[in-house]
Amino acid sequence: MAESGSTVREYRTEELAEAAGIPVRTLRFYRERKLLPPPRREGRIAWYDDQHLARLRTIAALLERGHTLGGIAELTAAFEQGRDVGQLGELLGIGWSEETPVRLTPEALADYFEGEVTPENLAASLDLGYVAADGEEIVHVSRRLLDVSSALVREGVPLAAVLETGRRVREHADALAALFTDLISTHLGDGDGADSTDTDTATATDPVTRLRPLAKSVVEAELTMAMDRLHQRHSHPPALRTPDPRPAAPQTPSS
């Protein structure tokens, strides 16, 4: 590993592959597919930096989420062509989501989380699909999640704990989404009759999309009541029963 200047860490091909946890042949394959930007050349030696490592972690996270290498190549091209964050959010798999992606510099991301942006936390965020690397910038898929996570860290909750909670919440959210989708599809159909070539019409007539606000209202109301019940139990635990000091009456033997 070499240093270029005072802050830029550089890796040879073997070192970068080891840091990313992939074989050297996979790294070279990604380079051939243009999934990585070109390395800095020094004679016959290729030097990579932390931006390349972040891109490799992004590729691994996207593959884990079911993206194909072709789709990742399209996303990479979108990064390099400077598409707006809405288009990037669509490519990242949040499609017509109401969430608003956010483009940040590493310094801005560090400011959000007050020193908690460690390599481990960044890797966990990449694995969850919360962030993706875009050259010298980072795209976060949700302004709301970014703001809430930052607020929790400012309150004193470690970012690692926030991310782990996010992972567990996602498991429950996936189950809830499947529950409501099945409910609506079973009783109202899935809107297949709409012209699939007209995206706006298909979205407007899709019952799952149209009724999604109702599902969100149910989940929000139930979560609020569940937290109220939990808080009440913790604030007002049931009184302990005091043992009766009187001796028990003798039992009369049965005949």
Short mmCIF file of C-alpha atoms in Angstrom, two decimals:
data_model
loop_
_atom_site.label_atom_id
_atom_site.label_comp_id
_atom_site.label_asym_id
_atom_site.label_seq_id
_atom_site.Cartn_x
_atom_site.Cartn_y
_atom_site.Cartn_z
CA MET A 1 0.00 0.00 0.00
CA ALA A 2 1.34 3.45 -0.90
CA GLU A 3 0.58 7.00 0.07
CA SER A 4 0.07 9.75 -2.52
CA GLY A 5 0.22 13.12 -0.77
CA SER A 6 -0.79 13.26 2.89
CA THR A 7 -4.33 11.92 2.90
CA VAL A 8 -4.94 9.70 -0.16
CA ARG A 9 -4.49 5.98 0.48
CA GLU A 10 -3.57 3.90 -2.53
CA TYR A 11 -3.66 0.17 -3.20
CA ARG A 12 -2.03 -2.17 -5.66
CA THR A 13 -4.38 -4.56 -7.44
CA GLU A 14 -3.83 -7.39 -4.95
CA GLU A 15 -4.19 -5.06 -1.96
CA LEU A 16 -7.46 -3.60 -3.23
CA ALA A 17 -8.90 -7.05 -3.91
CA GLU A 18 -7.95 -8.16 -0.39
CA ALA A 19 -9.46 -5.02 1.18
CA ALA A 20 -12.71 -5.57 -0.76
CA GLY A 21 -12.80 -9.29 0.02
CA ILE A 22 -12.86 -10.42 -3.61
CA PRO A 23 -10.47 -12.43 -5.82
CA VAL A 24 -8.07 -10.50 -8.04
CA ARG A 25 -9.70 -12.03 -11.13
CA THR A 26 -13.07 -10.57 -10.03
CA LEU A 27 -11.49 -7.13 -9.65
CA ARG A 28 -10.03 -7.39 -13.15
CA PHE A 29 -13.39 -8.55 -14.50
CA TYR A 30 -15.08 -5.47 -12.99
CA ARG A 31 -12.44 -3.28 -14.63
CA GLU A 32 -13.08 -4.95 -17.99
CA ARG A 33 -16.82 -4.35 -17.58
CA LYS A 34 -16.05 -0.68 -16.77
CA LEU A 35 -17.68 -1.00 -13.35
CA LEU A 36 -14.64 0.74 -11.85
CA PRO A 37 -13.01 3.99 -12.96
CA PRO A 38 -9.49 3.59 -14.38
CA PRO A 39 -6.66 3.36 -11.84
CA ARG A 40 -3.74 5.76 -11.70
CA ARG A 41 -0.85 4.36 -13.71
CA GLU A 42 2.77 4.53 -12.63
CA GLY A 43 4.70 2.68 -15.27
CA ARG A 44 3.23 -0.84 -15.32
CA ILE A 45 1.80 -0.50 -11.80
CA ALA A 46 -1.92 0.29 -11.33
CA TRP A 47 -2.73 2.29 -8.22
CA TYR A 48 -6.28 2.34 -6.79
CA ASP A 49 -7.65 4.48 -3.95
CA ASP A 50 -10.48 4.53 -1.41
CA GLN A 51 -12.96 5.64 -4.07
CA HIS A 52 -12.34 2.38 -5.90
CA LEU A 53 -12.77 0.47 -2.65
CA ALA A 54 -16.06 2.26 -1.97
CA ARG A 55 -17.25 1.43 -5.49
CA LEU A 56 -16.41 -2.26 -4.96
CA ARG A 57 -18.40 -2.27 -1.71
CA THR A 58 -21.30 -0.63 -3.52
CA ILE A 59 -21.18 -3.34 -6.21
CA ALA A 60 -21.17 -6.06 -3.54
CA ALA A 61 -24.14 -4.46 -1.77
CA LEU A 62 -26.13 -4.12 -5.01
CA LEU A 63 -25.40 -7.74 -5.98
CA GLU A 64 -26.60 -8.80 -2.52
CA ARG A 65 -29.86 -6.90 -3.13
CA GLY A 66 -30.46 -8.80 -6.36
CA HIS A 67 -29.13 -6.36 -8.96
CA THR A 68 -27.44 -7.82 -12.04
CA LEU A 69 -24.03 -6.73 -13.26
CA GLY A 70 -25.77 -5.17 -16.26
CA GLY A 71 -27.98 -3.10 -13.99
CA ILE A 72 -24.98 -2.10 -11.88
CA ALA A 73 -23.16 -1.06 -15.05
CA GLU A 74 -26.16 1.17 -15.90
CA LEU A 75 -26.05 2.66 -12.40
CA THR A 76 -22.30 3.25 -12.73
CA ALA A 77 -22.86 5.01 -16.05
CA ALA A 78 -25.55 7.14 -14.41
CA PHE A 79 -23.08 8.19 -11.71
CA GLU A 80 -20.44 9.11 -14.25
CA GLN A 81 -22.91 11.03 -16.43
CA GLY A 82 -24.09 13.04 -13.41
CA ARG A 83 -27.79 12.13 -13.49
CA ASP A 84 -29.94 13.75 -10.83
CA VAL A 85 -30.55 11.94 -7.55
CA GLY A 86 -34.12 11.05 -8.51
CA GLN A 87 -32.89 9.03 -11.47
CA LEU A 88 -30.21 7.44 -9.32
CA GLY A 89 -32.83 6.50 -6.74
CA GLU A 90 -34.83 4.75 -9.44
CA LEU A 91 -31.77 2.80 -10.55
CA LEU A 92 -30.97 1.90 -6.95
CA GLY A 93 -34.28 0.10 -6.77
CA ILE A 94 -36.56 2.52 -4.93
CA GLY A 95 -38.45 3.22 -8.17
CA TRP A 96 -41.54 5.34 -7.58
CA SER A 97 -40.82 5.56 -3.87
CA GLU A 98 -41.82 8.72 -2.05
CA GLU A 99 -38.31 8.88 -0.59
CA THR A 100 -36.00 11.61 -1.84
CA PRO A 101 -32.36 10.58 -2.44
CA VAL A 102 -29.64 12.97 -1.28
CA ARG A 103 -26.21 13.60 -2.83
CA LEU A 104 -23.48 14.34 -0.25
CA THR A 105 -19.75 14.89 -0.09
CA PRO A 106 -17.89 12.63 2.39
CA GLU A 107 -17.32 15.73 4.54
CA ALA A 108 -21.04 16.52 4.63
CA LEU A 109 -21.85 12.91 5.55
CA ALA A 110 -19.28 13.06 8.36
CA ASP A 111 -20.89 16.27 9.63
CA TYR A 112 -24.26 14.52 9.80
CA PHE A 113 -22.93 11.79 12.07
CA GLU A 114 -20.28 13.56 14.17
CA GLY A 115 -17.33 11.21 13.80
CA GLU A 116 -19.40 8.01 13.52
CA VAL A 117 -18.68 7.46 9.80
CA THR A 118 -16.21 4.61 10.33
CA PRO A 119 -15.27 2.04 7.64
CA GLU A 120 -17.43 -0.51 9.48
CA ASN A 121 -20.48 1.77 9.57
CA LEU A 122 -19.99 2.77 5.94
CA ALA A 123 -19.80 -0.89 4.93
CA ALA A 124 -23.00 -1.61 6.91
CA SER A 125 -24.75 1.32 5.19
CA LEU A 126 -23.65 0.05 1.79
CA ASP A 127 -24.86 -3.44 2.66
CA LEU A 128 -28.27 -2.09 3.68
CA GLY A 129 -28.47 -0.09 0.45
CA TYR A 130 -28.75 3.20 2.31
CA VAL A 131 -25.81 4.72 0.44
CA ALA A 132 -23.91 4.24 -2.80
CA ALA A 133 -20.58 5.71 -3.85
CA ASP A 134 -20.46 8.13 -6.75
CA GLY A 135 -16.84 9.09 -7.33
CA GLU A 136 -16.06 11.70 -4.69
CA GLU A 137 -19.69 11.91 -3.58
CA ILE A 138 -22.18 9.64 -1.83
CA VAL A 139 -25.86 9.15 -2.63
CA HIS A 140 -28.16 8.40 0.33
CA VAL A 141 -31.44 6.84 -0.82
CA SER A 142 -33.71 8.62 1.68
CA ARG A 143 -33.69 12.14 3.07
CA ARG A 144 -36.02 11.02 5.89
CA LEU A 145 -33.79 8.11 6.93
CA LEU A 146 -30.73 10.35 6.77
CA ASP A 147 -32.34 13.00 8.99
CA VAL A 148 -33.73 10.49 11.50
CA SER A 149 -30.45 8.56 11.73
CA SER A 150 -28.55 11.80 12.26
CA ALA A 151 -31.00 12.93 14.97
CA LEU A 152 -30.60 9.62 16.84
CA VAL A 153 -26.80 9.92 16.71
CA ARG A 154 -27.00 13.50 18.06
CA GLU A 155 -29.12 12.15 20.93
CA GLY A 156 -26.30 9.77 21.81
CA VAL A 157 -27.27 6.55 20.03
CA PRO A 158 -24.23 4.96 18.29
CA LEU A 159 -24.56 4.84 14.51
CA ALA A 160 -23.74 1.12 14.55
CA ALA A 161 -26.79 0.53 16.78
CA VAL A 162 -28.96 2.73 14.53
CA LEU A 163 -27.92 0.70 11.46
CA GLU A 164 -28.53 -2.63 13.18
CA THR A 165 -31.97 -1.43 14.27
CA GLY A 166 -32.60 -0.34 10.69
CA ARG A 167 -31.74 -3.82 9.50
CA ARG A 168 -34.20 -5.38 11.95
CA VAL A 169 -36.91 -2.82 11.12
CA ARG A 170 -36.53 -3.67 7.44
CA GLU A 171 -37.31 -7.33 8.16
CA HIS A 172 -40.59 -6.33 9.84
CA ALA A 173 -41.32 -3.71 7.16
CA ASP A 174 -40.89 -6.32 4.42
CA ALA A 175 -43.34 -8.59 6.24
CA LEU A 176 -45.87 -5.76 6.66
CA ALA A 177 -45.54 -4.76 3.01
CA ALA A 178 -46.17 -8.35 1.94
CA LEU A 179 -49.20 -8.55 4.26
CA PHE A 180 -50.87 -5.44 2.84
CA THR A 181 -49.91 -6.21 -0.75
CA ASP A 182 -51.44 -9.68 -0.45
CA LEU A 183 -54.56 -8.23 1.19
CA ILE A 184 -55.12 -5.64 -1.53
CA SER A 185 -54.19 -7.93 -4.42
CA THR A 186 -56.44 -10.73 -3.14
CA HIS A 187 -59.53 -8.55 -2.80
CA LEU A 188 -58.98 -5.83 -5.41
CA GLY A 189 -56.63 -7.34 -7.98
CA ASP A 190 -53.29 -5.94 -9.03
CA GLY A 191 -54.31 -3.52 -11.77
CA ASP A 192 -53.08 -5.67 -14.66
CA GLY A 193 -55.85 -4.28 -16.86
CA ALA A 194 -54.04 -0.94 -17.18
CA ASP A 195 -52.00 -0.25 -20.30
CA SER A 196 -48.49 -1.21 -19.25
CA THR A 197 -47.01 1.22 -21.78
CA ASP A 198 -48.55 4.17 -19.96
CA THR A 199 -46.60 4.39 -16.71
CA ASP A 200 -48.66 7.23 -15.20
CA THR A 201 -51.97 5.49 -15.94
CA ALA A 202 -50.71 2.14 -14.66
CA THR A 203 -49.50 3.75 -11.43
CA ALA A 204 -52.77 5.63 -10.92
CA THR A 205 -54.92 2.51 -11.38
CA ASP A 206 -52.71 0.10 -9.46
CA PRO A 207 -54.67 -0.64 -6.23
CA VAL A 208 -51.52 -1.39 -4.23
CA THR A 209 -50.05 2.01 -5.12
CA ARG A 210 -53.36 3.85 -4.75
CA LEU A 211 -54.12 2.38 -1.31
CA ARG A 212 -50.60 2.52 0.06
CA PRO A 213 -51.39 5.62 2.20
CA LEU A 214 -54.06 3.57 4.01
CA ALA A 215 -51.56 0.85 4.84
CA LYS A 216 -49.11 3.48 6.09
CA SER A 217 -51.81 4.96 8.34
CA VAL A 218 -52.58 1.56 9.87
CA VAL A 219 -48.90 0.84 10.54
CA GLU A 220 -48.29 4.30 12.02
CA ALA A 221 -51.34 4.08 14.30
CA GLU A 222 -50.46 0.56 15.50
CA LEU A 223 -46.83 1.53 16.12
CA THR A 224 -47.88 4.59 18.10
CA MET A 225 -50.29 2.56 20.26
CA ALA A 226 -47.71 -0.20 20.75
CA MET A 227 -45.12 2.31 21.97
CA ASP A 228 -47.73 3.88 24.27
CA ARG A 229 -48.54 0.47 25.76
CA LEU A 230 -44.86 -0.34 26.23
CA HIS A 231 -44.18 3.03 27.84
CA GLN A 232 -47.15 2.63 30.17
CA ARG A 233 -45.98 -0.81 31.29
CA HIS A 234 -42.50 0.54 32.01
CA SER A 235 -43.79 3.66 33.76
CA HIS A 236 -46.49 1.91 35.80
CA PRO A 237 -45.45 -1.69 36.43
CA PRO A 238 -48.11 -3.85 38.10
CA ALA A 239 -47.95 -3.67 41.89
CA LEU A 240 -46.33 -6.67 43.54
CA ARG A 241 -48.77 -8.75 45.54
CA THR A 242 -47.92 -8.65 49.29
CA PRO A 243 -47.94 -12.13 50.86
CA ASP A 244 -50.71 -12.68 53.45
CA PRO A 245 -48.91 -12.92 56.86
CA ARG A 246 -51.70 -15.04 58.35
CA PRO A 247 -51.10 -18.80 58.43
CA ALA A 248 -53.10 -20.81 55.98
CA ALA A 249 -56.17 -22.58 57.34
CA PRO A 250 -55.56 -26.28 58.00
CA GLN A 251 -56.92 -28.57 55.33
CA THR A 252 -59.72 -30.91 56.40
CA PRO A 253 -58.94 -34.45 55.25
CA SER A 254 -61.55 -35.81 52.93
CA SER A 255 -63.29 -39.03 53.83
#
